[in-house]
Coordinates of C-alpha atoms and ligand atoms in Angstrom, one line a residue:
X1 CA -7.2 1.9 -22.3
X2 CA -8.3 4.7 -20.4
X3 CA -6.9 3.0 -17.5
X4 CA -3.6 3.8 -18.9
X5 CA -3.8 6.9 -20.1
X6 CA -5.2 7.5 -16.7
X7 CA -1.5 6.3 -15.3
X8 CA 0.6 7.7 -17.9
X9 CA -1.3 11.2 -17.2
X10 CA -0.4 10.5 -13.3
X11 CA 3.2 9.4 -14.3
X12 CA 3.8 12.9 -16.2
X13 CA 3.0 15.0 -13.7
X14 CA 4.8 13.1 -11.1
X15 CA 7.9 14.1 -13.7
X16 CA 7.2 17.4 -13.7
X17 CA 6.8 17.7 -10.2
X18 CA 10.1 16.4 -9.8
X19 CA 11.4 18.0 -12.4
X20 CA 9.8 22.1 -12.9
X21 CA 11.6 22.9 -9.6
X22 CA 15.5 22.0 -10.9
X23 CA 14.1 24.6 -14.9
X24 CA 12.5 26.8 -12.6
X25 CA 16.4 27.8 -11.1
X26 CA 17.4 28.2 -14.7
X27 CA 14.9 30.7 -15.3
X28 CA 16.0 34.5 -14.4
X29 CA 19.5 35.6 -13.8
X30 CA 21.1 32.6 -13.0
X31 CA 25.1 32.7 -11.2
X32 CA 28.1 31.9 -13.0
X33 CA 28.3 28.0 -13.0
X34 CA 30.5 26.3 -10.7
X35 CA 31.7 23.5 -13.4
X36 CA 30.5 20.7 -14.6
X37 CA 30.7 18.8 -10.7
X38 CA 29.3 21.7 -9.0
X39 CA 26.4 22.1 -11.0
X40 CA 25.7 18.3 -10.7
X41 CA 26.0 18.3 -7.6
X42 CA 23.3 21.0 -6.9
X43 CA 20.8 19.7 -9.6
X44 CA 20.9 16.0 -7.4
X45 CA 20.3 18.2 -4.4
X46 CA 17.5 19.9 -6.0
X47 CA 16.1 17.1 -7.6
X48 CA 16.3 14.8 -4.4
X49 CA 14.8 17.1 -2.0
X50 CA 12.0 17.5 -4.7
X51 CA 11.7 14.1 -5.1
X52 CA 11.3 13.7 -1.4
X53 CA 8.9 16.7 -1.3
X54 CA 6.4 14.8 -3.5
X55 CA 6.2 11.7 -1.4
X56 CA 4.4 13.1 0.8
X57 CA 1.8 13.5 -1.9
X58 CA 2.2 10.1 -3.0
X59 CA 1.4 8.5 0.0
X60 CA -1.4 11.0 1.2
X61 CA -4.0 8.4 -0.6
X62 CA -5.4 11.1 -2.9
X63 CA -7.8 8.4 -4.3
X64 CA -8.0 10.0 -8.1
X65 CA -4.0 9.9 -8.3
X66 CA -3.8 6.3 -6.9
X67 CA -6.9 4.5 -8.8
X68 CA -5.3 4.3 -11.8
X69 CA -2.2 2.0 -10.1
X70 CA -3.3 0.4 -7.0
X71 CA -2.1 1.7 -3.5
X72 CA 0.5 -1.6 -2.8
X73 CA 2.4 -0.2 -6.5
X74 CA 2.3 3.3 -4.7
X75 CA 3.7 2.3 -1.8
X76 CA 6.3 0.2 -3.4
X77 CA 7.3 3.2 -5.8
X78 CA 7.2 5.5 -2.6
X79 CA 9.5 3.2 -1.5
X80 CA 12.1 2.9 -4.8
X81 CA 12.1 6.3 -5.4
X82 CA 13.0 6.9 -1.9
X83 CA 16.0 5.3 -2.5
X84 CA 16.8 6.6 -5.2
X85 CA 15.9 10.2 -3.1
X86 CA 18.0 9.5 -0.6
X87 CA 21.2 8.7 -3.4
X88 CA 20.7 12.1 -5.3
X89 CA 21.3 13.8 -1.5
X90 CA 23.8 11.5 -0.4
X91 CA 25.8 12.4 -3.9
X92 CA 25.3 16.0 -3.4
X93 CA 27.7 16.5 -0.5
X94 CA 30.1 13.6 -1.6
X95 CA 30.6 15.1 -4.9
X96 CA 31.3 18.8 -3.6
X97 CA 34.0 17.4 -1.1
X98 CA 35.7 15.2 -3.5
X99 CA 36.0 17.9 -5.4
X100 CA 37.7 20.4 -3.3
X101 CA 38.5 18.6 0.1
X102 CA 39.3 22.1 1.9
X103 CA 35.5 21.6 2.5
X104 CA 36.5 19.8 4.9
X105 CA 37.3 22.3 6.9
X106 CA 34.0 24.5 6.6
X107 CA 32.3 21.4 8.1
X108 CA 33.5 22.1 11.7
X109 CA 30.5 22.6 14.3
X110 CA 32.6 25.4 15.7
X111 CA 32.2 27.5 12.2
X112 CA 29.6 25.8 10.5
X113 CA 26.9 28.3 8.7
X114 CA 23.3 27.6 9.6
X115 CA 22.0 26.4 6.2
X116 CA 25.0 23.6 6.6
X117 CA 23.6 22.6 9.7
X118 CA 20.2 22.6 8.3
X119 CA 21.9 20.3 5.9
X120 CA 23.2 18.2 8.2
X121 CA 19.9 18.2 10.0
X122 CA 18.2 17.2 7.1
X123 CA 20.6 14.6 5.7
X124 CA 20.3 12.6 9.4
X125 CA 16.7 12.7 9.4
X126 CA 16.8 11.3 6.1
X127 CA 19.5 8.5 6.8
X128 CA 17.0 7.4 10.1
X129 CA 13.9 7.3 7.7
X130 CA 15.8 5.0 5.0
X131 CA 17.3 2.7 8.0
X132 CA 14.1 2.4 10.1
X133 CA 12.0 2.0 6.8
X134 CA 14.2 -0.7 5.3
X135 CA 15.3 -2.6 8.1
X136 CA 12.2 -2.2 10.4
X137 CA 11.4 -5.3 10.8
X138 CA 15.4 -6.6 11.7
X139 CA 15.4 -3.5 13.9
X140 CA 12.1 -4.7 15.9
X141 CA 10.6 -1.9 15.6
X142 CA 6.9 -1.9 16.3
X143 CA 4.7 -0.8 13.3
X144 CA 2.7 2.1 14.9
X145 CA 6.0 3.7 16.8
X146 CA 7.3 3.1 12.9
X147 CA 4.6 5.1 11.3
X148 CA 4.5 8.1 13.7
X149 CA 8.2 8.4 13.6
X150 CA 8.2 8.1 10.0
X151 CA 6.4 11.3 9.2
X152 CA 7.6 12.9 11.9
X153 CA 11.7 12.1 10.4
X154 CA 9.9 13.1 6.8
X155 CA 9.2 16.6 8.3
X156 CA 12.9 17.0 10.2
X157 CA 14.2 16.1 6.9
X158 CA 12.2 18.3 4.5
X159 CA 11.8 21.7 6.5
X160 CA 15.8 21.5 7.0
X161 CA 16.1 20.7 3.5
X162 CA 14.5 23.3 2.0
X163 CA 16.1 25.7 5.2
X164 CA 19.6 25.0 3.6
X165 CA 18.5 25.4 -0.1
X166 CA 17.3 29.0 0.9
X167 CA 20.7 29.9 3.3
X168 CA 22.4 28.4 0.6
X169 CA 21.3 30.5 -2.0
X170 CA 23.2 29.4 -4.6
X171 CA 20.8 29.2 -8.4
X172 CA 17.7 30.2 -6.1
X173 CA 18.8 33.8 -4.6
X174 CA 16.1 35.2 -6.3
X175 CA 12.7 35.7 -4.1
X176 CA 10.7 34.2 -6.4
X177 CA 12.8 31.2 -6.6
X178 CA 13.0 30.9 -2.4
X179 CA 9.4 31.8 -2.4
X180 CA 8.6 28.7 -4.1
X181 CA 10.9 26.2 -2.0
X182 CA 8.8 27.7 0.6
X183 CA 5.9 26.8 -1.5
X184 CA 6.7 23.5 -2.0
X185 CA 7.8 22.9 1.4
X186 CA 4.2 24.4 2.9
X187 CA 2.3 22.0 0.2
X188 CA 4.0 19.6 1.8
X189 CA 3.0 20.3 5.7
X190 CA -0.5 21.2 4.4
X191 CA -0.6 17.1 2.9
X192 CA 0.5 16.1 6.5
X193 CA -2.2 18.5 8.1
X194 CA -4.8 16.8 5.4
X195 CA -4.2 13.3 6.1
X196 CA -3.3 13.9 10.0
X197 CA -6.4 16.4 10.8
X198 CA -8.2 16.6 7.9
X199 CA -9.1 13.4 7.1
X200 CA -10.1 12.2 10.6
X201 CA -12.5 14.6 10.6
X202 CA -14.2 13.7 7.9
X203 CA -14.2 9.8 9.0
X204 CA -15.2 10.9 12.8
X205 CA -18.2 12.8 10.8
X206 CA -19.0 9.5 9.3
X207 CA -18.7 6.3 11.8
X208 CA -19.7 2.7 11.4
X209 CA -20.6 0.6 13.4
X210 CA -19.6 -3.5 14.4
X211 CA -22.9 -5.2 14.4
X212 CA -21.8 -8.7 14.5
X213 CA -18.2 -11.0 15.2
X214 CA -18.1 -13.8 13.3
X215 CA -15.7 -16.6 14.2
X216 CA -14.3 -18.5 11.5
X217 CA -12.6 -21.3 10.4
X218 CA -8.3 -21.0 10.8
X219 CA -8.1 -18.4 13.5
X220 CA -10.2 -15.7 11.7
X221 CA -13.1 -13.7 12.8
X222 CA -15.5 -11.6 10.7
X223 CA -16.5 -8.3 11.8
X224 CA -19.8 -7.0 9.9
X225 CA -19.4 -3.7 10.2
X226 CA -22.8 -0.8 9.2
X227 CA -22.7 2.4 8.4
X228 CA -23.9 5.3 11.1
X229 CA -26.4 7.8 9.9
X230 CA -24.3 7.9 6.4
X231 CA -24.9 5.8 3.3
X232 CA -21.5 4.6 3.5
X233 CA -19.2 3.4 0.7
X234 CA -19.4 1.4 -2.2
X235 CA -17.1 -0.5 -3.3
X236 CA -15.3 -2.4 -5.9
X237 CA -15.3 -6.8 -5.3
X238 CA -11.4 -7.0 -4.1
X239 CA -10.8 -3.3 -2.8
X240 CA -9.7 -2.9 0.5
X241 CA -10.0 -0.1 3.6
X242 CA -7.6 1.3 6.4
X243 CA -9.7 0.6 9.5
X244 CA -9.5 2.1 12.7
X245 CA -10.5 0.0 15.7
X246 CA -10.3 1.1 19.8
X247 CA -8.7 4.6 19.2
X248 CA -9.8 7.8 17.7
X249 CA -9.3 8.2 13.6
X250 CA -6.4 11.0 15.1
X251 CA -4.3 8.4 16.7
X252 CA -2.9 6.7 13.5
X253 CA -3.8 3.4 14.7
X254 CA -5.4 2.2 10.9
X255 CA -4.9 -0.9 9.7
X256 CA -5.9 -2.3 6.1
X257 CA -8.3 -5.0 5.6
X258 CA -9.6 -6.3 2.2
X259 CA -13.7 -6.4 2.2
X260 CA -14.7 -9.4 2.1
X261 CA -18.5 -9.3 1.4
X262 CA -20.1 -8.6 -1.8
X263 CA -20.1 -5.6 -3.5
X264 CA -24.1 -6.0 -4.2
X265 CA -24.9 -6.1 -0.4
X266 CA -24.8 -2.2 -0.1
X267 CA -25.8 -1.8 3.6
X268 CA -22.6 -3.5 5.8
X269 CA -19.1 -4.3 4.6
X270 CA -17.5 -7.4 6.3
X271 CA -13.6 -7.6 6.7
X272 CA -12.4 -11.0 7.7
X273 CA -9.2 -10.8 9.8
X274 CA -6.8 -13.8 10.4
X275 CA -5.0 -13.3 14.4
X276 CA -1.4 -12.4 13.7
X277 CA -0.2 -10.0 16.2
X278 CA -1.0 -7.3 18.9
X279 CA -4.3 -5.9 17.1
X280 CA -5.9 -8.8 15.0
X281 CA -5.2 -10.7 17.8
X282 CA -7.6 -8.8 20.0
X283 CA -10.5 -8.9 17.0
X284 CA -12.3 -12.1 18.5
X285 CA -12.6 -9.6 21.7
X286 CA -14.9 -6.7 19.4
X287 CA -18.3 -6.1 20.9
X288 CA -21.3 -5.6 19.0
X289 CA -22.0 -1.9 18.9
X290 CA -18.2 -0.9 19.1
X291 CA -17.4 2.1 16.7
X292 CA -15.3 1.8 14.2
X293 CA -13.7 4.1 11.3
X294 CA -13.1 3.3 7.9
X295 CA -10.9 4.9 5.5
X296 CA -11.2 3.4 1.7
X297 CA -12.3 1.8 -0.5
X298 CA -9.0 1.4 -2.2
X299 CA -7.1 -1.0 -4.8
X300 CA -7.3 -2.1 -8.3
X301 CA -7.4 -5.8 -6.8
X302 CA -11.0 -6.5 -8.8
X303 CA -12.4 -8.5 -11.4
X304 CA -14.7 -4.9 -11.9
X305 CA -11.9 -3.3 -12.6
X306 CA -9.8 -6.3 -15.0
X307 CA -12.8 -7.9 -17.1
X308 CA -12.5 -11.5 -18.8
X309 CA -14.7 -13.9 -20.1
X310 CA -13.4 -16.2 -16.9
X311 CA -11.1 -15.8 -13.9
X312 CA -8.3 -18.0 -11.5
X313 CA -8.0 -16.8 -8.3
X314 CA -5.1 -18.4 -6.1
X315 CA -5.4 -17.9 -2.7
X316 CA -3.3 -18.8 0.4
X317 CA -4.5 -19.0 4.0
X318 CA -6.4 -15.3 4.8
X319 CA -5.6 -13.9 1.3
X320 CA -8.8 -15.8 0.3
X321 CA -10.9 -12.7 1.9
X322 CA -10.8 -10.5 -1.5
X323 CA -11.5 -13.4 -3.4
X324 CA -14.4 -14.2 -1.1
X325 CA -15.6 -10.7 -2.2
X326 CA -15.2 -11.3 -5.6
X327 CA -17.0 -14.9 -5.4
X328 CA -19.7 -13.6 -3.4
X329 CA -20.6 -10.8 -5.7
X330 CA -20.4 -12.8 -9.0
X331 CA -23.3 -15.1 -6.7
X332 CA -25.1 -12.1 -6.3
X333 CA -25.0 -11.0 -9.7
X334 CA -25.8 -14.7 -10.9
X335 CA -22.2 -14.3 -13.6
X336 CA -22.0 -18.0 -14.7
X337 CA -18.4 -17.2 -16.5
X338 CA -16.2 -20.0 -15.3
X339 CA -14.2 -19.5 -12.4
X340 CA -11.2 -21.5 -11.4
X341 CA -9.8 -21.2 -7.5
X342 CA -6.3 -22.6 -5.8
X343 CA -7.0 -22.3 -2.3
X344 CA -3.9 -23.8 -0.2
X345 CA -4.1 -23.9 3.6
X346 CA -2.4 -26.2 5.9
X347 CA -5.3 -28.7 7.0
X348 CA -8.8 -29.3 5.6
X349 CA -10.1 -28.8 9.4
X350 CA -9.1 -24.7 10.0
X351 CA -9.9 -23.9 5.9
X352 CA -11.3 -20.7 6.4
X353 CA -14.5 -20.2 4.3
X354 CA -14.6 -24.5 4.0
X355 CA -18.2 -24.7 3.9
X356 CA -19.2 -21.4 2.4
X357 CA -16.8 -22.5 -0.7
X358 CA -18.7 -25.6 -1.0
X359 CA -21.8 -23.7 -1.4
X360 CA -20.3 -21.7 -3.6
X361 CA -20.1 -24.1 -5.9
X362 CA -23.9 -24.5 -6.7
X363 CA -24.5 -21.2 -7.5
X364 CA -21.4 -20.3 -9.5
X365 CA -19.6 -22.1 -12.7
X366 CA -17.1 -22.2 -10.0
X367 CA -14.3 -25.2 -10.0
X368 CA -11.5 -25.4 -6.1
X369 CA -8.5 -27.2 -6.1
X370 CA -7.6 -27.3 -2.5
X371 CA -3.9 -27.7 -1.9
X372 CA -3.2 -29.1 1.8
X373 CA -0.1 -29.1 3.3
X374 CA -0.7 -31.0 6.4
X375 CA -3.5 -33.2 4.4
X376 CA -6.1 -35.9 6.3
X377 CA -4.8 -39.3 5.7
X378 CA -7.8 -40.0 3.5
X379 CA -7.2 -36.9 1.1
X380 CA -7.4 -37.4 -2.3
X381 CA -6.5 -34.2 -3.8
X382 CA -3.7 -32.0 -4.4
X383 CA -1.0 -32.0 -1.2
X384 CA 2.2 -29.7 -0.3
X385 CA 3.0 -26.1 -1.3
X386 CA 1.3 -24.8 -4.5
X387 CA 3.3 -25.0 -7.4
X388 CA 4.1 -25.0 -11.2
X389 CA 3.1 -28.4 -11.6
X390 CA -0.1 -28.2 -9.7
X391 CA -0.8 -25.6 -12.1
X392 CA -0.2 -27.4 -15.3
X393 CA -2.6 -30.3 -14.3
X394 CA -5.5 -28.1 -13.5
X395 CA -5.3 -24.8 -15.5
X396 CA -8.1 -24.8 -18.0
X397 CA -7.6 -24.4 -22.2
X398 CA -8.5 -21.0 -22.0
X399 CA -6.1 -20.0 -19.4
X400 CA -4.8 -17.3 -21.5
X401 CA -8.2 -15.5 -22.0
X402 CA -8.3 -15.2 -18.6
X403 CA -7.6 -13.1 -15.4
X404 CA -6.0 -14.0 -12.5
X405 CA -6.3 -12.3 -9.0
X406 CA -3.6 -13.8 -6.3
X407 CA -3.4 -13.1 -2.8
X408 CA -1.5 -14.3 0.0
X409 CA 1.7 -14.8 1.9
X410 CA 4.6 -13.2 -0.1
X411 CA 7.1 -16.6 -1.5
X412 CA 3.4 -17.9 -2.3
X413 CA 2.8 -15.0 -4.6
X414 CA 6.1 -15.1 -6.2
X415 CA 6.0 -19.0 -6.9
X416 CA 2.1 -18.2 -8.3
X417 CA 2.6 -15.5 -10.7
X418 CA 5.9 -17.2 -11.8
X419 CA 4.2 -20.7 -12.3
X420 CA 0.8 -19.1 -13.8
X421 CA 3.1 -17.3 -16.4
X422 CA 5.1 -20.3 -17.2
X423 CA 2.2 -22.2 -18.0
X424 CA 0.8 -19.7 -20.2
X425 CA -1.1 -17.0 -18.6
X426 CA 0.2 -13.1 -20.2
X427 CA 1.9 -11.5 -17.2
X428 CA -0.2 -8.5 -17.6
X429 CA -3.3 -10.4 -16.8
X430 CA -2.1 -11.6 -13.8
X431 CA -3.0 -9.4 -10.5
X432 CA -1.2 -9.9 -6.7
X433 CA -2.1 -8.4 -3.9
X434 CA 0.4 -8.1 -1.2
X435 CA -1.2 -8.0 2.5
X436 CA 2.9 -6.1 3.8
X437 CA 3.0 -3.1 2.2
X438 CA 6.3 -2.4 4.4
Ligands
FAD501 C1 -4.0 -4.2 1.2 C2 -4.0 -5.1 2.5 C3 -5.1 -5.9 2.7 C4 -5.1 -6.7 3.8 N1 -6.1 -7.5 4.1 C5 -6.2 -8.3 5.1 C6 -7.3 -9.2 5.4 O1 -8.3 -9.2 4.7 N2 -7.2 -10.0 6.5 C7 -6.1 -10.0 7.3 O2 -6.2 -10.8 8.3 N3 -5.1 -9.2 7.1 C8 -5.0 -8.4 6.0 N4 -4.0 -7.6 5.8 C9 -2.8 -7.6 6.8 C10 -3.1 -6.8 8.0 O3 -3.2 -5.5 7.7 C11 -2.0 -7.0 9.0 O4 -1.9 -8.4 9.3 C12 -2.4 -6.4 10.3 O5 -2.4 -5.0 10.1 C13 -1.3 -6.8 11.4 O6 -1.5 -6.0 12.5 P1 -1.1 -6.6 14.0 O7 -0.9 -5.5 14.9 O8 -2.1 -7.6 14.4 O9 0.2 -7.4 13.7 P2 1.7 -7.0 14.0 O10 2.4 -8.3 14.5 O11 1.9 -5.8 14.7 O12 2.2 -6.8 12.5 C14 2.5 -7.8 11.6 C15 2.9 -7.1 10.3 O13 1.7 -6.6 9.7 C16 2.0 -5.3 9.2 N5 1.3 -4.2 9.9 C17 1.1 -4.1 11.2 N6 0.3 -3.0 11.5 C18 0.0 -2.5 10.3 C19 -0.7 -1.4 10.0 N7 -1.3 -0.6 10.9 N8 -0.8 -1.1 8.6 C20 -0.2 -1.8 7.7 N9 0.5 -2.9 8.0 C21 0.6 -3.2 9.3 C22 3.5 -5.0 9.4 O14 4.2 -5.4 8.2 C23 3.9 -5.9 10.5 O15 5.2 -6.3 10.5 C24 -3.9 -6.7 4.7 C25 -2.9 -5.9 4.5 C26 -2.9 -5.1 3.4 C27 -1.7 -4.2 3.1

């Protein structure tokens, strides 16, 4: 309950952020209205550009704002509402010229005002940021080169923005009214100057170090990581932490890992990384005594946080590293509630975790159905992809007292929470965590 009045709180002030800018105009002399289309077409510029202000609130990882949601449903709203940003601007221009096509003309480079070039300015920043977000990975476009030209478009598309509201002057011609575009605008580079400089500060101020590389089953490595003259974190079983490996906290070279040791051994943190591509591949390389920066805990991805009197957990391939977390703490705490896991890998031989999950076993009320894709001729137990029907023959009778955490690649997710639901678990006790959050 106070989870969600936690969120709703959250989800009122993100209206009013969006929406006390577009009243604030109204307030004060205000110029005689344009029509109905004019003034519509203003208010979606207004609104747009304030929607766009506030994302780069939303994704500065203020950790009280995201708790109550999870930082995956944050990203995935940062990345809806963006849309839905970038349509509000788009329609601002369209709707003025449909109107009166002798705009037309004022749109010549030759006799352009400023403010419209700002406009313009703004407007292709904005188009780059929506193509290279939502088509990255078509594009080829490496992640790193993505992120740093992604707040560096945010910023050409923002300043502009707000440039062309103030040339403009139309409904905010009053000081007061510029004064606080400005405002807004300057809240917004002092988020970029938090996150960008800020924030590395603090993490250089606190370092951890690698103490041990673990290689593991399916391609996977473990790096037990310590804390350096700090107490370090703790953490939730499940959460996760941007980590920042080789390069200096300033370089924006993070990457997010889930923990996957318990939550009750309070001196290291362990993150178990699967090799994928030109940085996880290199994690087998790490040297004892290698410095590393962590940035976290985050997540709502945690049997601490969604309580039942038992849990499933489906994982597939790495995703099995929060549960891990989760398992390994309920060990530690000696929970006997019963515990049901779908773990589904290709063979039995690269299983990551294999023999750790057998021991896992004794200590816990824990029951694994393994789910093999490439199975050992002599396999007796569940084969192929996970799937409804696997589901149906093992869920347990009191499947819909229960919570259930997924993780792991993204079609697996979708067929998991749509089977688990199907056979009778409530929706809203189902959790996914999605290891792309672009
Ligand atoms: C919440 C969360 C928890 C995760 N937990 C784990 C885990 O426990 N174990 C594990 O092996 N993997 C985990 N991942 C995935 C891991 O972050 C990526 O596989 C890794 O960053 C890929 O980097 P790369 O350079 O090796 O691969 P690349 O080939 O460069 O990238 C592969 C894909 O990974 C994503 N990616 C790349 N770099 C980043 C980055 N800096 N930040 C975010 N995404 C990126 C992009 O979608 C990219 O297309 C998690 C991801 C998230 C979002």
């Amino acid at each position: 309950m106070h989870q969600y009045l936690r969120a709703t709180f959250w989800i009122l002030v993100y209206m009013a952020l969006v929406l006390a800018p577009l009243f604030a105009l109204l307030l004060g002399p205000v110029p005689a209205g344009g029509g109905f289309w004019v003034d519509l077409s203003l208010a979606l510029g207004f609104a747009g550009t304030a929607m766009m202000a506030i994302m780069f609130l939303l994704t500065a990882r203020f950790q009280r704002a995201t708790a109550p949601f999870g930082i995956d449903l944050i990203y995935y709203f940062h990345r809806l509402a963006s849309i839905g940003a970038f349509a509000f601007i788009l329609a601002h221009p369209l709707i003025l010229v449909a109107r009166d096509p002798a705009l037309f003309g004022a749109m010549h480079p030759a006799v352009m005002p400023w403010h419209l070039w700002a406009g313009f300015i703004s407007f292709g920043a904005l188009a780059a940021l929506m193509i290279t977000s939502l088509w990255r990975k078509q594009l080829r476009i490496h992640y790193d080169e993505w992120r740093r030209a992604h707040v560096l478009l945010a910023v050409l598309a923002l300043v502009p923005g707000v440039a062309h509201i103030a040339g403009v002057a139309h409904y905010s011609a009053t000081p007061w009214k510029t004064w606080l575009w400005l405002l807004i605008m300057l809240s917004c580079l002092a988020t970029v100057g938090y996150v960008r400089l800020l924030k590395p500060m603090q993490m250089l101020r606190r370092p951890w170090r690698v103490v041990e590389v673990i290689e593991e089953r399916g391609s996977s490595w473990t790096l037990v990581v310590r804390p350096e003259r700090h107490a370090g974190f703790r953490f939730l079983p499940g959460q996760f932490a941007w980590l920042t490996l080789w390069s200096s906290p300033f370089a924006m070279k993070e990457h997010p890992f889930s923990i996957s040791s318990s939550a009750e051994a309070v001196r290291e943190v362990r993150f178990t990384i699967k090799e994928l591509g030109d940085f996880t591949r290199r994690i087998g390389q790490v040297k004892p005594g290698t410095p590393v920066w962590l940035d976290g805990p985050y997540g709502t991805f945690s049997i601490d946080i969604s309580r039942a009197p038992g849990y499933v957990f489906v994982a597939g391939g790495v995703g099995i590293a929060p549960v891990m977390s989760m398992l390994r703490t309920l060990a530690d705490r000696g929970d006997q509630r019963p515990l049901l896991l779908f773990y589904a890998y290709h063979t039995w031989e690269r299983l990551t975790f294999r023999e750790e999950l057998e021991q896992l076993k004794e200590q816990l009320n824990l029951e694994i159905v393994y789910v093999l894709s490439e199975p050992p001729s002599d396999w007796q137990g569940e084969t192929g992809y996970l799937s409804e029907e696997i589901f149906a023959r093992h869920l347990p009778a009191d499947k819909a007292a229960r919570e259930c955490f997924i993780c792991g690649p993204t079609p697996m997710i979708a067929v998991a929470e749509r089977g688990l639901a199907r056979q009778g678990m409530p929706p809203t006790q189902i959790h996914s965590e999605l290891f792309d959050l672009v």
